[in-house]
Short mmCIF file of C-alpha atoms in Angstrom, two decimals:
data_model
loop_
_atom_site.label_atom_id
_atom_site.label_comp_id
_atom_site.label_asym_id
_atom_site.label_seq_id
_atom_site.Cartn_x
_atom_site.Cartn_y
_atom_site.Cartn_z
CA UNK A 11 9.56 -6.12 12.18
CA UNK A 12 10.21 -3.15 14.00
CA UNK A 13 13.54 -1.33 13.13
CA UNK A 14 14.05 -3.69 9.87
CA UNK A 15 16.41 -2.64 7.62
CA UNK A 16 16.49 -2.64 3.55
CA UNK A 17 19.83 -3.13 3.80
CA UNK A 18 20.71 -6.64 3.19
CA UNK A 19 22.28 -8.99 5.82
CA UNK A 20 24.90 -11.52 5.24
CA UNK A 21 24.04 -14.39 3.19
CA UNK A 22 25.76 -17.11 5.25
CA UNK A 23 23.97 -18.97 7.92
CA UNK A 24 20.26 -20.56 7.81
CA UNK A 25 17.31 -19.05 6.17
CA UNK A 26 13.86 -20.17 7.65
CA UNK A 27 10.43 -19.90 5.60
CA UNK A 28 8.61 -17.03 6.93
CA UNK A 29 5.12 -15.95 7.07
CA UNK A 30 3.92 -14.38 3.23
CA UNK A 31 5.10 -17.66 1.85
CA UNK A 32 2.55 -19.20 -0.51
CA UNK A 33 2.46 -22.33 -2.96
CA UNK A 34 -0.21 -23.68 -4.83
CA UNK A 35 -1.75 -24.91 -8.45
CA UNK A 36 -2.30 -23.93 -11.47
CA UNK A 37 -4.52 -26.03 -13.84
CA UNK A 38 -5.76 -25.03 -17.24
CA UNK A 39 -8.99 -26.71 -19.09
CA UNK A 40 -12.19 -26.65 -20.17
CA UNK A 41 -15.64 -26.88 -18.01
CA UNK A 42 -18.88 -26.80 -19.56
CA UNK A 43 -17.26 -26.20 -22.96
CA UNK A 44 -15.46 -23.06 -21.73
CA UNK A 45 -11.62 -22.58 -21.54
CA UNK A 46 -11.40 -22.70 -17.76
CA UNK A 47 -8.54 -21.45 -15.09
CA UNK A 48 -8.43 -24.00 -11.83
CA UNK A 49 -5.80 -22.76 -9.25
CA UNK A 50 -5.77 -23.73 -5.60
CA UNK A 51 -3.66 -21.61 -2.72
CA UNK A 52 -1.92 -22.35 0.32
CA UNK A 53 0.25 -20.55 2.91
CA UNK A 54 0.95 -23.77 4.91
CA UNK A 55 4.38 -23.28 3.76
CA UNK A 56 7.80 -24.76 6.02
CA UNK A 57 11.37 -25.23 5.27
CA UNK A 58 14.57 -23.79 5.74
CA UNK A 59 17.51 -22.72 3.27
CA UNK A 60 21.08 -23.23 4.61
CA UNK A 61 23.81 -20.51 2.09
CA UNK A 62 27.46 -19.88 3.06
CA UNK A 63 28.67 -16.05 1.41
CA UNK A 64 28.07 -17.76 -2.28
CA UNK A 65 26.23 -20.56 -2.30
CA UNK A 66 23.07 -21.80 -1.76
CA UNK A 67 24.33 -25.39 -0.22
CA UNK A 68 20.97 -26.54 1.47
CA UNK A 69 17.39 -26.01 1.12
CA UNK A 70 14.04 -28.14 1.69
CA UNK A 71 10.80 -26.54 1.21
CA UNK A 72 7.62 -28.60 2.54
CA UNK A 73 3.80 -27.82 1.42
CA UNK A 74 0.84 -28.98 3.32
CA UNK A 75 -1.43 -30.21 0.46
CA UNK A 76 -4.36 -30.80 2.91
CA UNK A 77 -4.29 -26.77 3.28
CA UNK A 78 -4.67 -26.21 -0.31
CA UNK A 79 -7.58 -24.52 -1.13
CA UNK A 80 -9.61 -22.61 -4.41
CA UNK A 81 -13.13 -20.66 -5.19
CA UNK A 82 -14.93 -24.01 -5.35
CA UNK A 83 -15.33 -26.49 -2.28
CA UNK A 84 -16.35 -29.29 -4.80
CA UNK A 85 -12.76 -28.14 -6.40
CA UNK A 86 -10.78 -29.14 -3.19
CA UNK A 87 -12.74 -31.90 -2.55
CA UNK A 88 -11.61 -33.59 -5.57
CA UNK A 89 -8.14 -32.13 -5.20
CA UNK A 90 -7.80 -33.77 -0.97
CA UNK A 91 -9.89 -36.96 -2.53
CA UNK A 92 -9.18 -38.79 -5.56
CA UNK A 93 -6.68 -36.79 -7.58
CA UNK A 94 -4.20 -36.02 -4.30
CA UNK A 95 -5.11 -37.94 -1.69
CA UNK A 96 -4.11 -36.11 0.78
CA UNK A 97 -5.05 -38.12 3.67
CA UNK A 98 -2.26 -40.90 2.57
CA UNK A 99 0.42 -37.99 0.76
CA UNK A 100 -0.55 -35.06 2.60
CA UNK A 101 2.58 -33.17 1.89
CA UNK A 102 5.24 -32.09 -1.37
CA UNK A 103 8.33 -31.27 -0.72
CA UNK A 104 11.63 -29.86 -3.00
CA UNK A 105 15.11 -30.76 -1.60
CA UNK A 106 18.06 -28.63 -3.14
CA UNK A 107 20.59 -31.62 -4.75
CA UNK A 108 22.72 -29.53 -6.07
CA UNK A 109 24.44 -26.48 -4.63
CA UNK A 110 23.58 -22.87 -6.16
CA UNK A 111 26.59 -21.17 -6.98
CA UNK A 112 25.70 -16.92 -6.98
CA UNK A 113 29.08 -16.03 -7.59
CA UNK A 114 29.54 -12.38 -6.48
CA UNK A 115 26.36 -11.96 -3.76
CA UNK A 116 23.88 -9.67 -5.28
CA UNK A 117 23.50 -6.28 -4.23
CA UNK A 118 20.06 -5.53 -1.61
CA UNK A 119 17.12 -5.31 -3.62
CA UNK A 120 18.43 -6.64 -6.97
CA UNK A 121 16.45 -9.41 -8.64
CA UNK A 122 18.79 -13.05 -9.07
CA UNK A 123 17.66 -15.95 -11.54
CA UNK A 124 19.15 -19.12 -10.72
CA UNK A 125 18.35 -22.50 -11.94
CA UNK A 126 18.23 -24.98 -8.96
CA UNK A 127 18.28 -28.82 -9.47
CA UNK A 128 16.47 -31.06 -6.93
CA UNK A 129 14.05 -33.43 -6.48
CA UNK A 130 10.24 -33.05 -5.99
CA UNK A 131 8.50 -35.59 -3.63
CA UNK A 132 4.98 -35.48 -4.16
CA UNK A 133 2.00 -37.98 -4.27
CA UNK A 134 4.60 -41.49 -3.09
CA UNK A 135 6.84 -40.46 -6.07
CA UNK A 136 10.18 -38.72 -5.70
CA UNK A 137 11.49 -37.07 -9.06
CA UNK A 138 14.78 -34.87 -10.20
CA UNK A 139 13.93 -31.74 -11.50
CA UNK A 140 15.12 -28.00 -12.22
CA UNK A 141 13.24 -25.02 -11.60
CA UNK A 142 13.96 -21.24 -12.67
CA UNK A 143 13.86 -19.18 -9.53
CA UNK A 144 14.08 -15.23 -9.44
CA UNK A 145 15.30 -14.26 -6.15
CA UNK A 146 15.48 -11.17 -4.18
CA UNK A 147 17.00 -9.89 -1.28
CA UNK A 148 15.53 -6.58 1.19
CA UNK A 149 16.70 -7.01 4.71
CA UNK A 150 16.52 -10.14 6.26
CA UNK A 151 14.03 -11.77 3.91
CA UNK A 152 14.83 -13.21 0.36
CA UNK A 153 12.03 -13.72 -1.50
CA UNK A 154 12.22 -16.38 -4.14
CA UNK A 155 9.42 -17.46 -6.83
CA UNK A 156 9.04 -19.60 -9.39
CA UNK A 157 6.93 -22.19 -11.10
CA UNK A 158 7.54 -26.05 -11.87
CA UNK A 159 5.28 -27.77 -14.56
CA UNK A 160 4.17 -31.42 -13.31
CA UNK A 161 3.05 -33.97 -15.50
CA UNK A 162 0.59 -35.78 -14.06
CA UNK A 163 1.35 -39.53 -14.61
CA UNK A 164 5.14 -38.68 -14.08
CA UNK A 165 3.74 -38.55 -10.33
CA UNK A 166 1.28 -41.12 -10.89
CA UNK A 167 -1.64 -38.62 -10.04
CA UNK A 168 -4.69 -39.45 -12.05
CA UNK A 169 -6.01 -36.99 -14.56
CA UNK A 170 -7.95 -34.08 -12.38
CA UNK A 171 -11.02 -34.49 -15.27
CA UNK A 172 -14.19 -35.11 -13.74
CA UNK A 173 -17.70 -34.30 -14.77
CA UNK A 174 -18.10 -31.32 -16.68
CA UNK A 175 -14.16 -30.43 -16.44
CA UNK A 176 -11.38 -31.57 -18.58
CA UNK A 177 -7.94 -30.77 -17.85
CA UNK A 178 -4.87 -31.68 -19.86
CA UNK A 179 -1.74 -34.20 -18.81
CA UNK A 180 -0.29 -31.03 -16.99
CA UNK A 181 -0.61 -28.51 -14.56
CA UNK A 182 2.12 -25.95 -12.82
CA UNK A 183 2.80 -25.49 -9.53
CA UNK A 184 4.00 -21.87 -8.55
CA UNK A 185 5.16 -20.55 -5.73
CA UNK A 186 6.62 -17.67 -3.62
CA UNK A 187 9.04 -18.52 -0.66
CA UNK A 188 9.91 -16.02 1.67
CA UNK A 189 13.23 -16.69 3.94
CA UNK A 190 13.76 -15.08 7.19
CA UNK A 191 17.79 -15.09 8.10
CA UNK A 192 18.09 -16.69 11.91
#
């Protein structure tokens, strides 16, 4: 934006995902007898954050799975067909359940870590989980990343293996979550 400052605006009031916000997949395994790296991108990021001067008291963060995408169309297929199924659970989505206490607010620019408990509602199957986040704040944008591992049957998504590809019982979502103050 034009005139933006680095200087860092109150933390109380609503926070809004803003454009530069990606989530997406990572899956590690073996194809063709190779150690192989399967990760999938999206920016169809939406949510809001809700903070008072030092807490984080609200946030939901939604991801359009049907947006996801990698280097291999055959990849996503599988991903929006059998292993998602995107066209019955097209979304996942992380609601805050817990308040994040910062304590003293952070000086502009500093890097946070936080733990924030939740739950993650993904493929019909809402679970409680925590996730590391490192947090910072330049202007009117935090930016906050992290990753959350994912056991497949804990979500009852059926191993991604298929053909020449075998994956493990795991993969990681990751993700970076820009907030725009309102």
């Amino acid at each position: 934006k034009a005139g933006a400052t680095t200087a860092a605006v109150p933390l109380a009031g609503t926070w809004t995902v803003a454009t530069g916000s990606t989530a997406g997949y990572w899956i590690q395994g073996t194809l063709f007898g190779q150690s192989h790296t399967a990760v999938g991108r999206t920016t169809a990021v939406t949510g809001q954050m809700t903070a008072t001067a030092g807490q984080v008291t609200e946030t939901t963060v939604t991801v359009d799975l049907t947006k996801v995408s990698s280097d291999s169309g055959q990849r996503d297929s599988q991903f929006q067909g059998r292993i998602m199924n995107t066209s019955q659970f097209p979304t996942a989505t992380f609601t805050l359940t817990s308040p994040i206490d910062l304590g003293t607010v952070p000086a502009a620019g500093s890097t946070v870590t936080q733990k924030a408990t939740g739950t993650l509602a993904m493929h019909g199957t809402t679970r409680p989980i925590q996730v590391d986040l490192s947090s910072v704040q330049t202007g009117n944008l935090i930016k906050v990343n992290g990753s959350i591992p994912v056991t497949f049957a804990d979500y009852n998504i059926s191993n991604p293996s298929g053909g020449p590809a075998t994956t493990g019982d795991s993969g990681i979502i990751e993700f970076l979550v820009t907030f725009q103050h309102r």
